[in-house]
Structure formats: C-alpha cells, structure tokens
Tab-separated table of C-alpha atoms in Angstrom:
chain	number	residue	atom	x	y	z
T	1	MET	CA	-0.089	0.297	0.229
T	2	LYS	CA	1.084	3.785	-0.827
T	3	GLU	CA	0.774	6.499	1.508
T	4	LEU	CA	0.967	10.057	0.464
T	5	LEU	CA	4.565	11.536	1.901
T	6	PHE	CA	3.875	14.661	1.091
T	7	ARG	CA	1.792	17.241	-1.545
T	8	ILE	CA	2.425	19.638	-4.101
T	9	ASP	CA	-0.685	21.921	-4.056
T	10	ARG	CA	-1.602	25.403	-6.019
T	11	LYS	CA	-0.712	27.660	-3.042
T	12	ASP	CA	3.213	25.903	-4.200
T	13	LEU	CA	2.317	27.739	-7.657
T	14	ASN	CA	3.218	30.555	-9.749
T	15	ILE	CA	0.438	30.146	-12.164
T	16	THR	CA	0.507	32.840	-14.791
T	17	TYR	CA	-2.017	32.888	-17.931
T	18	PHE	CA	-1.019	34.368	-21.614
T	19	SER	CA	-1.579	34.621	-25.030
T	20	GLY	CA	0.387	32.901	-26.922
T	21	LYS	CA	2.783	33.442	-30.324
T	22	GLY	CA	2.580	31.961	-33.335
T	23	GLY	CA	0.437	29.823	-35.489
T	24	GLY	CA	-3.362	29.391	-34.727
T	25	GLY	CA	-4.272	33.347	-36.104
T	26	GLN	CA	-6.819	36.132	-34.941
T	27	HIS	CA	-8.254	32.708	-32.147
T	28	ARG	CA	-4.748	32.018	-30.273
T	29	ASN	CA	-3.688	36.108	-30.827
T	30	ARG	CA	-6.700	37.054	-28.383
T	31	HIS	CA	-7.554	34.728	-25.799
T	32	MET	CA	-4.845	34.596	-22.251
T	33	ASN	CA	-5.190	29.948	-23.379
T	34	CYS	CA	-1.127	29.612	-22.521
T	35	VAL	CA	-0.044	28.137	-19.024
T	36	ARG	CA	3.226	28.922	-17.475
T	37	LEU	CA	4.164	27.111	-14.279
T	38	ASN	CA	6.348	28.590	-11.447
T	39	HIS	CA	7.180	25.706	-8.754
T	40	LYS	CA	8.179	27.998	-5.827
T	41	ASP	CA	10.559	25.309	-3.558
T	42	SER	CA	12.286	23.914	-6.614
T	43	GLY	CA	12.607	27.428	-8.970
T	44	VAL	CA	10.923	25.040	-11.671
T	45	MET	CA	8.839	26.659	-14.339
T	46	ALA	CA	7.312	24.790	-16.795
T	47	THR	CA	4.837	26.733	-19.937
T	48	GLY	CA	2.365	24.414	-21.895
T	49	GLN	CA	1.344	26.233	-25.141
T	50	SER	CA	1.163	23.690	-27.824
T	51	ASN	CA	-3.031	23.705	-27.438
T	52	ARG	CA	-6.357	25.904	-28.082
T	53	GLU	CA	-7.100	25.029	-24.617
T	54	LYS	CA	-6.783	26.062	-21.571
T	55	ARG	CA	-7.111	22.982	-19.502
T	56	LEU	CA	-5.040	21.435	-21.739
T	57	ASN	CA	-1.947	23.823	-22.181
T	58	THR	CA	-2.484	23.222	-17.858
T	59	LYS	CA	-2.029	19.418	-18.138
T	60	GLU	CA	0.655	19.827	-21.103
T	61	ALA	CA	2.808	22.033	-18.916
T	62	LEU	CA	2.034	20.008	-15.409
T	63	ASP	CA	3.753	16.788	-16.931
T	64	ASN	CA	7.047	19.527	-19.102
T	65	LEU	CA	7.029	20.645	-14.743
T	66	VAL	CA	7.121	16.626	-13.886
T	67	LYS	CA	9.456	15.753	-15.968
T	68	ASN	CA	12.133	18.757	-15.290
T	69	PRO	CA	15.656	17.292	-13.930
T	70	LYS	CA	15.535	20.390	-11.190
T	71	PHE	CA	12.070	19.181	-10.184
T	72	LYS	CA	12.910	15.371	-10.180
T	73	VAL	CA	16.311	16.088	-7.933
T	74	TRP	CA	13.899	18.656	-5.674
T	75	HIS	CA	10.718	15.588	-5.632
T	76	ALA	CA	14.296	12.504	-4.517
T	77	ARG	CA	15.294	15.181	-1.751
T	78	ARG	CA	11.633	15.633	-0.464
T	79	VAL	CA	10.807	11.996	-0.755
T	80	PHE	CA	13.767	10.764	1.477
T	81	GLU	CA	13.390	13.616	4.025
T	82	ALA	CA	9.176	12.830	4.655
T	83	SER	CA	11.221	8.817	5.007
T	84	ARG	CA	13.249	10.382	6.872
T	85	LYS	CA	11.171	11.595	9.268
T	86	LYS	CA	8.708	8.668	9.389
T	87	THR	CA	11.294	6.902	10.429
T	88	LEU	CA	12.460	9.200	13.705
T	89	MET	CA	8.309	9.500	14.730
T	90	GLN	CA	8.604	5.764	14.693
T	91	GLU	CA	11.892	5.055	16.447
T	92	VAL	CA	10.292	7.687	18.822
T	93	GLU	CA	7.157	5.670	19.818
T	94	GLU	CA	9.016	2.802	20.342
T	95	MET	CA	11.277	4.566	22.961
T	96	MET	CA	8.347	5.529	24.871
T	97	SER	CA	6.040	2.626	24.738
T	98	PRO	CA	5.429	0.786	28.589
T	99	LYS	CA	8.194	-2.009	28.328
T	100	ASN	CA	10.690	0.905	27.756
T	101	LEU	CA	8.929	3.130	29.846
T	102	LYS	CA	10.345	2.746	34.032
T	103	VAL	CA	7.950	3.891	36.953
T	104	GLU	CA	8.864	4.816	40.041
T	105	ILE	CA	6.117	5.141	43.031
T	106	LEU	CA	7.769	7.297	46.115
T	107	ASP	CA	6.368	6.977	49.460
T	108	GLU	CA	6.374	10.637	50.806
T	109	VAL	CA	8.198	11.706	53.393
T	110	LYS	CA	7.088	13.137	56.643
C-alpha cells in the first residue's frame, strides 16, 4: 500500500496565463490560453502552449514540470526527508512504549 508523504497544491505554484505567439491566427493571439507554472520551492518554470484549450495547456505544463530534471532532484530530496522524518517518529514511539519506560512510586517523606 502506498502512503502519501507530501503534497503539492496550487499554493505551491505561481500560475500565469498568457496569449501565445505563432500559428493559430486571431484566436490564438486574442485568448489567454497558454500557461506558465513556476514551482516556488524548486524554482522550476514550465509552460504549456501547444493546445487551444487552457485546460490542456495546464496539463501539458504540469507534465513538463514533472519531467524537469531540477524538479526530479527536488522531489527525490523531499521524499528522502519525509521518509526520514517518518522513521524518526517510529523510533520515538518505540522508545516511549510501556516496555521501555521505568515507573517509580515514591512514598511521601514526613
């Protein structure tokens, strides 16, 4: 079973829309269908502009972001940190288990 180690949300991305250049004529130049994604933590910027629909260009930009080598390095580092944190928490839980704790009851001194 796979476990979610971390998540990338919209708040982690700067998303900008712009009108494309090149073939497509008036429709392409008039609409803001192209997408530029900037991932804040890794510093990677990816674009999607080969389709006429904003939704498809957003998907293309996300695919380009994930394929970027700099993003892959950032992702591997985050996975390592998240998995290391999990093992540290497991160690703490094991140390705090009842079998490892010593309980002493002291009588009141008069």
